[in-house]
Amino acid sequence: MSLIANIDRILERNQQLKNDNQTLRDIALQAEDDRNQSVEVEVQRRLKSAAEELLSTKHERDDLRRDLEIAERNLLQRPDDHSKVEQLEPIVARQVDEIQRHEKEILDLKVRLGTKGLQLDKVKKEKDQLQSTLDNANNKFKATLDDAINNAQCAAAETEVSLSQAKSDLEKEKRKRVRLKDQVKEMNERIQELEVECEDLEARNGRVFWRR
């Protein structure tokens, strides 16, 4: 009974390890999907926003350049427009700086996206290492289980041999008891015969005594 209980516990432990293995796989896959989705959504949102701002800024820059060109042409014709040009120049400069800032933000987003990719690769590598560790644990457990089963089979074989020997000894003992019973029966029969002979002798002796 103890051997069967040990085997049951080993099988139960093996099933538990398989369940834990599957749970860890599901968690790793879910975490990977969540990271991919969150990173992808955030990057797409920022890229879209940056692209929209950049496009809007470029339109404003183009409009300002056209206004500046018109102002410069008008300046040649009307000296009074010189003040307007001076007002537009810092605005255009600010718009150019804004465009450069947005371009830098886009480059930064690309860099961060590359960093997220490296982090994702790291997570995948850690997951593969975890899977390898679990596989090694399962292999070691299977080897331990096989050894336990082999030992149990050897012990069962030894027990069977001992049981066979005990059965053989029991059969010998039974045959011995039968022989003893037969001997006792023969001795009882012999005693009865001797008692009969004694009674005959006593009867004969009695008759002889009375004759005397």
mmCIF file of C-alpha atoms in Angstrom:
data_model
loop_
_atom_site.group_PDB
_atom_site.id
_atom_site.type_symbol
_atom_site.label_atom_id
_atom_site.label_comp_id
_atom_site.label_asym_id
_atom_site.label_seq_id
_atom_site.Cartn_x
_atom_site.Cartn_y
_atom_site.Cartn_z
ATOM 1 C CA MET A 1 0.000 0.000 0.000
ATOM 2 C CA SER A 2 2.852 2.429 0.834
ATOM 3 C CA LEU A 3 4.509 1.784 -2.559
ATOM 4 C CA ILE A 4 1.258 2.499 -4.429
ATOM 5 C CA ALA A 5 0.744 5.691 -2.415
ATOM 6 C CA ASN A 6 4.286 6.855 -3.279
ATOM 7 C CA ILE A 7 3.685 6.212 -6.976
ATOM 8 C CA ASP A 8 0.366 8.078 -6.801
ATOM 9 C CA ARG A 9 2.080 11.036 -5.143
ATOM 10 C CA ILE A 10 4.794 11.021 -7.800
ATOM 11 C CA LEU A 11 2.203 10.980 -10.597
ATOM 12 C CA GLU A 12 0.228 13.721 -8.874
ATOM 13 C CA ARG A 13 3.399 15.843 -8.554
ATOM 14 C CA ASN A 14 4.179 15.279 -12.244
ATOM 15 C CA GLN A 15 0.690 16.470 -13.206
ATOM 16 C CA GLN A 16 1.088 19.520 -10.959
ATOM 17 C CA LEU A 17 4.386 20.386 -12.660
ATOM 18 C CA LYS A 18 2.717 20.056 -16.066
ATOM 19 C CA ASN A 19 -0.107 22.346 -14.936
ATOM 20 C CA ASP A 20 2.399 24.887 -13.561
ATOM 21 C CA ASN A 21 4.350 24.683 -16.806
ATOM 22 C CA GLN A 22 1.223 25.417 -18.850
ATOM 23 C CA THR A 23 0.251 28.264 -16.518
ATOM 24 C CA LEU A 24 3.700 29.870 -16.864
ATOM 25 C CA ARG A 25 3.514 29.505 -20.639
ATOM 26 C CA ASP A 26 0.089 31.180 -20.710
ATOM 27 C CA ILE A 27 1.304 34.006 -18.452
ATOM 28 C CA ALA A 28 4.419 34.588 -20.590
ATOM 29 C CA LEU A 29 2.396 34.583 -23.824
ATOM 30 C CA GLN A 30 -0.229 36.913 -22.349
ATOM 31 C CA ALA A 31 2.464 39.274 -21.024
ATOM 32 C CA GLU A 32 4.167 39.258 -24.398
ATOM 33 C CA ASP A 33 0.875 40.007 -26.197
ATOM 34 C CA ASP A 34 0.041 42.789 -23.737
ATOM 35 C CA ARG A 35 3.479 44.377 -24.150
ATOM 36 C CA ASN A 36 3.281 44.134 -27.944
ATOM 37 C CA GLN A 37 -0.203 45.650 -28.049
ATOM 38 C CA SER A 38 0.542 48.468 -25.582
ATOM 39 C CA VAL A 39 3.839 49.395 -27.273
ATOM 40 C CA GLU A 40 2.331 49.211 -30.761
ATOM 41 C CA VAL A 41 -0.720 51.309 -29.837
ATOM 42 C CA GLU A 42 1.348 53.954 -28.030
ATOM 43 C CA VAL A 43 3.904 54.210 -30.831
ATOM 44 C CA GLN A 44 1.217 54.422 -33.510
ATOM 45 C CA ARG A 45 -0.632 57.091 -31.522
ATOM 46 C CA ARG A 46 2.478 59.197 -31.004
ATOM 47 C CA LEU A 47 3.641 58.763 -34.584
ATOM 48 C CA LYS A 48 0.218 59.752 -35.866
ATOM 49 C CA SER A 49 0.076 62.776 -33.569
ATOM 50 C CA ALA A 50 3.611 63.822 -34.479
ATOM 51 C CA ALA A 51 2.906 63.351 -38.183
ATOM 52 C CA GLU A 52 -0.257 65.449 -37.930
ATOM 53 C CA GLU A 53 1.577 68.197 -36.051
ATOM 54 C CA LEU A 54 4.444 68.066 -38.520
ATOM 55 C CA LEU A 55 2.084 68.285 -41.475
ATOM 56 C CA SER A 56 0.215 71.173 -39.892
ATOM 57 C CA THR A 57 3.470 72.938 -39.094
ATOM 58 C CA LYS A 58 4.744 72.432 -42.640
ATOM 59 C CA HIS A 59 1.525 73.920 -44.000
ATOM 60 C CA GLU A 60 1.919 76.897 -41.702
ATOM 61 C CA ARG A 61 5.567 77.217 -42.714
ATOM 62 C CA ASP A 62 4.648 77.122 -46.401
ATOM 63 C CA ASP A 63 1.948 79.696 -45.843
ATOM 64 C CA LEU A 64 4.371 81.911 -43.959
ATOM 65 C CA ARG A 65 7.009 81.506 -46.641
ATOM 66 C CA ARG A 66 4.494 82.543 -49.257
ATOM 67 C CA ASP A 67 3.519 85.483 -47.097
ATOM 68 C CA LEU A 68 7.190 86.324 -46.655
ATOM 69 C CA GLU A 69 7.842 86.152 -50.378
ATOM 70 C CA ILE A 70 4.847 88.340 -51.026
ATOM 71 C CA ALA A 71 6.005 90.714 -48.338
ATOM 72 C CA GLU A 72 9.507 90.838 -49.796
ATOM 73 C CA ARG A 73 8.108 91.613 -53.243
ATOM 74 C CA ASN A 74 5.851 94.211 -51.793
ATOM 75 C CA LEU A 75 8.764 95.594 -49.814
ATOM 76 C CA LEU A 76 10.528 96.398 -53.019
ATOM 77 C CA GLN A 77 7.460 98.236 -54.129
ATOM 78 C CA ARG A 78 6.390 99.666 -50.773
ATOM 79 C CA PRO A 79 9.004 100.481 -48.146
ATOM 80 C CA ASP A 80 6.233 100.547 -45.554
ATOM 81 C CA ASP A 81 5.941 96.755 -45.719
ATOM 82 C CA HIS A 82 9.420 96.392 -44.236
ATOM 83 C CA SER A 83 7.951 96.332 -40.735
ATOM 84 C CA LYS A 84 5.580 93.505 -41.715
ATOM 85 C CA VAL A 85 8.498 91.452 -42.991
ATOM 86 C CA GLU A 86 10.343 92.019 -39.748
ATOM 87 C CA GLN A 87 7.288 90.724 -37.873
ATOM 88 C CA LEU A 88 6.976 87.628 -40.048
ATOM 89 C CA GLU A 89 10.640 86.621 -39.851
ATOM 90 C CA PRO A 90 10.606 85.602 -36.139
ATOM 91 C CA ILE A 91 7.312 83.777 -36.685
ATOM 92 C CA VAL A 92 8.836 81.775 -39.513
ATOM 93 C CA ALA A 93 11.921 81.108 -37.388
ATOM 94 C CA ARG A 94 9.715 79.808 -34.573
ATOM 95 C CA GLN A 95 7.843 77.583 -37.015
ATOM 96 C CA VAL A 96 11.129 76.196 -38.321
ATOM 97 C CA ASP A 97 12.228 75.476 -34.761
ATOM 98 C CA GLU A 98 8.868 73.780 -34.136
ATOM 99 C CA ILE A 99 9.313 71.587 -37.191
ATOM 100 C CA GLN A 100 12.809 70.619 -36.074
ATOM 101 C CA ARG A 101 11.471 69.824 -32.601
ATOM 102 C CA HIS A 102 8.777 67.545 -34.046
ATOM 103 C CA GLU A 103 11.333 65.821 -36.251
ATOM 104 C CA LYS A 104 13.491 65.218 -33.164
ATOM 105 C CA GLU A 105 10.450 63.782 -31.308
ATOM 106 C CA ILE A 106 9.831 61.387 -34.186
ATOM 107 C CA LEU A 107 13.459 60.270 -34.079
ATOM 108 C CA ASP A 108 13.181 59.810 -30.311
ATOM 109 C CA LEU A 109 10.044 57.711 -30.791
ATOM 110 C CA LYS A 110 11.878 55.524 -33.273
ATOM 111 C CA VAL A 111 14.735 55.098 -30.794
ATOM 112 C CA ARG A 112 12.296 54.192 -28.006
ATOM 113 C CA LEU A 113 10.566 51.772 -30.334
ATOM 114 C CA GLY A 114 13.918 50.099 -30.920
ATOM 115 C CA THR A 115 14.450 49.984 -27.145
ATOM 116 C CA LYS A 116 11.033 48.377 -26.688
ATOM 117 C CA GLY A 117 12.019 45.816 -29.298
ATOM 118 C CA LEU A 118 15.173 45.022 -27.334
ATOM 119 C CA GLN A 119 13.111 44.678 -24.151
ATOM 120 C CA LEU A 120 10.716 42.374 -25.978
ATOM 121 C CA ASP A 121 13.644 40.263 -27.175
ATOM 122 C CA LYS A 122 14.888 40.122 -23.576
ATOM 123 C CA VAL A 123 11.467 38.926 -22.389
ATOM 124 C CA LYS A 124 11.409 36.274 -25.112
ATOM 125 C CA LYS A 125 14.907 35.152 -24.112
ATOM 126 C CA GLU A 126 13.869 34.941 -20.448
ATOM 127 C CA LYS A 127 10.788 32.970 -21.466
ATOM 128 C CA ASP A 128 12.948 30.556 -23.484
ATOM 129 C CA GLN A 129 15.282 30.168 -20.494
ATOM 130 C CA LEU A 130 12.297 29.496 -18.249
ATOM 131 C CA GLN A 131 10.973 26.948 -20.720
ATOM 132 C CA SER A 132 14.379 25.264 -20.826
ATOM 133 C CA THR A 133 14.465 25.155 -17.016
ATOM 134 C CA LEU A 134 10.984 23.642 -16.904
ATOM 135 C CA ASP A 135 11.913 21.073 -19.556
ATOM 136 C CA ASN A 136 15.013 20.104 -17.566
ATOM 137 C CA ALA A 137 12.914 19.804 -14.410
ATOM 138 C CA ASN A 138 10.404 17.608 -16.233
ATOM 139 C CA ASN A 139 13.197 15.422 -17.604
ATOM 140 C CA LYS A 140 14.753 15.048 -14.144
ATOM 141 C CA PHE A 141 11.355 14.271 -12.660
ATOM 142 C CA LYS A 142 10.676 11.661 -15.360
ATOM 143 C CA ALA A 143 14.063 10.058 -14.697
ATOM 144 C CA THR A 144 13.311 10.014 -10.958
ATOM 145 C CA LEU A 145 9.887 8.527 -11.630
ATOM 146 C CA ASP A 146 11.387 5.852 -13.890
ATOM 147 C CA ASP A 147 13.935 4.979 -11.200
ATOM 148 C CA ALA A 148 11.191 4.780 -8.581
ATOM 149 C CA ILE A 149 9.097 2.536 -10.823
ATOM 150 C CA ASN A 150 12.085 0.312 -11.575
ATOM 151 C CA ASN A 151 12.916 0.073 -7.879
ATOM 152 C CA ALA A 152 9.295 -0.708 -7.123
ATOM 153 C CA GLN A 153 9.259 -3.404 -9.789
ATOM 154 C CA CYS A 154 12.472 -4.904 -8.405
ATOM 155 C CA ALA A 155 11.042 -4.834 -4.887
ATOM 156 C CA ALA A 156 7.840 -6.427 -6.171
ATOM 157 C CA ALA A 157 9.860 -9.125 -7.922
ATOM 158 C CA GLU A 158 11.819 -9.817 -4.734
ATOM 159 C CA THR A 159 8.575 -9.927 -2.774
ATOM 160 C CA GLU A 160 7.115 -12.348 -5.289
ATOM 161 C CA VAL A 161 10.165 -14.597 -4.943
ATOM 162 C CA SER A 162 9.857 -14.489 -1.150
ATOM 163 C CA LEU A 163 6.142 -15.228 -1.428
ATOM 164 C CA SER A 164 6.815 -18.184 -3.708
ATOM 165 C CA GLN A 165 9.395 -19.496 -1.241
ATOM 166 C CA ALA A 166 6.926 -19.056 1.618
ATOM 167 C CA LYS A 167 4.246 -20.909 -0.348
ATOM 168 C CA SER A 168 6.700 -23.714 -1.046
ATOM 169 C CA ASP A 169 7.619 -23.927 2.654
ATOM 170 C CA LEU A 170 3.928 -23.940 3.558
ATOM 171 C CA GLU A 171 3.239 -26.786 1.160
ATOM 172 C CA LYS A 172 6.131 -28.721 2.662
ATOM 173 C CA GLU A 173 4.771 -28.057 6.140
ATOM 174 C CA LYS A 174 1.308 -29.188 5.054
ATOM 175 C CA ARG A 175 2.702 -32.407 3.613
ATOM 176 C CA LYS A 176 4.682 -32.933 6.818
ATOM 177 C CA ARG A 177 1.543 -32.455 8.912
ATOM 178 C CA VAL A 178 -0.319 -34.934 6.726
ATOM 179 C CA ARG A 179 2.456 -37.469 7.256
ATOM 180 C CA LEU A 180 2.372 -36.831 11.002
ATOM 181 C CA LYS A 181 -1.405 -37.266 11.017
ATOM 182 C CA ASP A 182 -1.014 -40.548 9.171
ATOM 183 C CA GLN A 183 1.638 -41.655 11.643
ATOM 184 C CA VAL A 184 -0.580 -40.684 14.587
ATOM 185 C CA LYS A 185 -3.468 -42.565 13.022
ATOM 186 C CA GLU A 186 -1.288 -45.619 12.533
ATOM 187 C CA MET A 187 -0.074 -45.357 16.138
ATOM 188 C CA ASN A 188 -3.663 -45.093 17.400
ATOM 189 C CA GLU A 189 -4.626 -48.116 15.383
ATOM 190 C CA ARG A 190 -1.601 -49.963 16.741
ATOM 191 C CA ILE A 191 -2.541 -48.926 20.303
ATOM 192 C CA GLN A 192 -6.043 -50.241 19.770
ATOM 193 C CA GLU A 193 -4.622 -53.504 18.476
ATOM 194 C CA LEU A 194 -2.327 -53.707 21.499
ATOM 195 C CA GLU A 195 -5.230 -52.991 23.835
ATOM 196 C CA VAL A 196 -7.199 -55.787 22.229
ATOM 197 C CA GLU A 197 -4.239 -58.110 22.574
ATOM 198 C CA CYS A 198 -3.847 -57.066 26.222
ATOM 199 C CA GLU A 199 -7.491 -57.746 26.874
ATOM 200 C CA ASP A 200 -7.117 -61.172 25.265
ATOM 201 C CA LEU A 201 -4.053 -61.859 27.369
ATOM 202 C CA GLU A 202 -5.804 -60.733 30.521
ATOM 203 C CA ALA A 203 -8.768 -62.914 29.688
ATOM 204 C CA ARG A 204 -6.502 -65.870 29.087
ATOM 205 C CA ASN A 205 -4.629 -65.204 32.290
ATOM 206 C CA GLY A 206 -7.932 -65.051 34.146
ATOM 207 C CA ARG A 207 -9.065 -68.350 32.793
ATOM 208 C CA VAL A 208 -5.786 -69.932 33.721
ATOM 209 C CA PHE A 209 -6.070 -68.491 37.244
ATOM 210 C CA TRP A 210 -9.521 -69.872 37.762
ATOM 211 C CA ARG A 211 -8.484 -73.271 36.532
ATOM 212 C CA ARG A 212 -5.810 -73.380 39.151
#
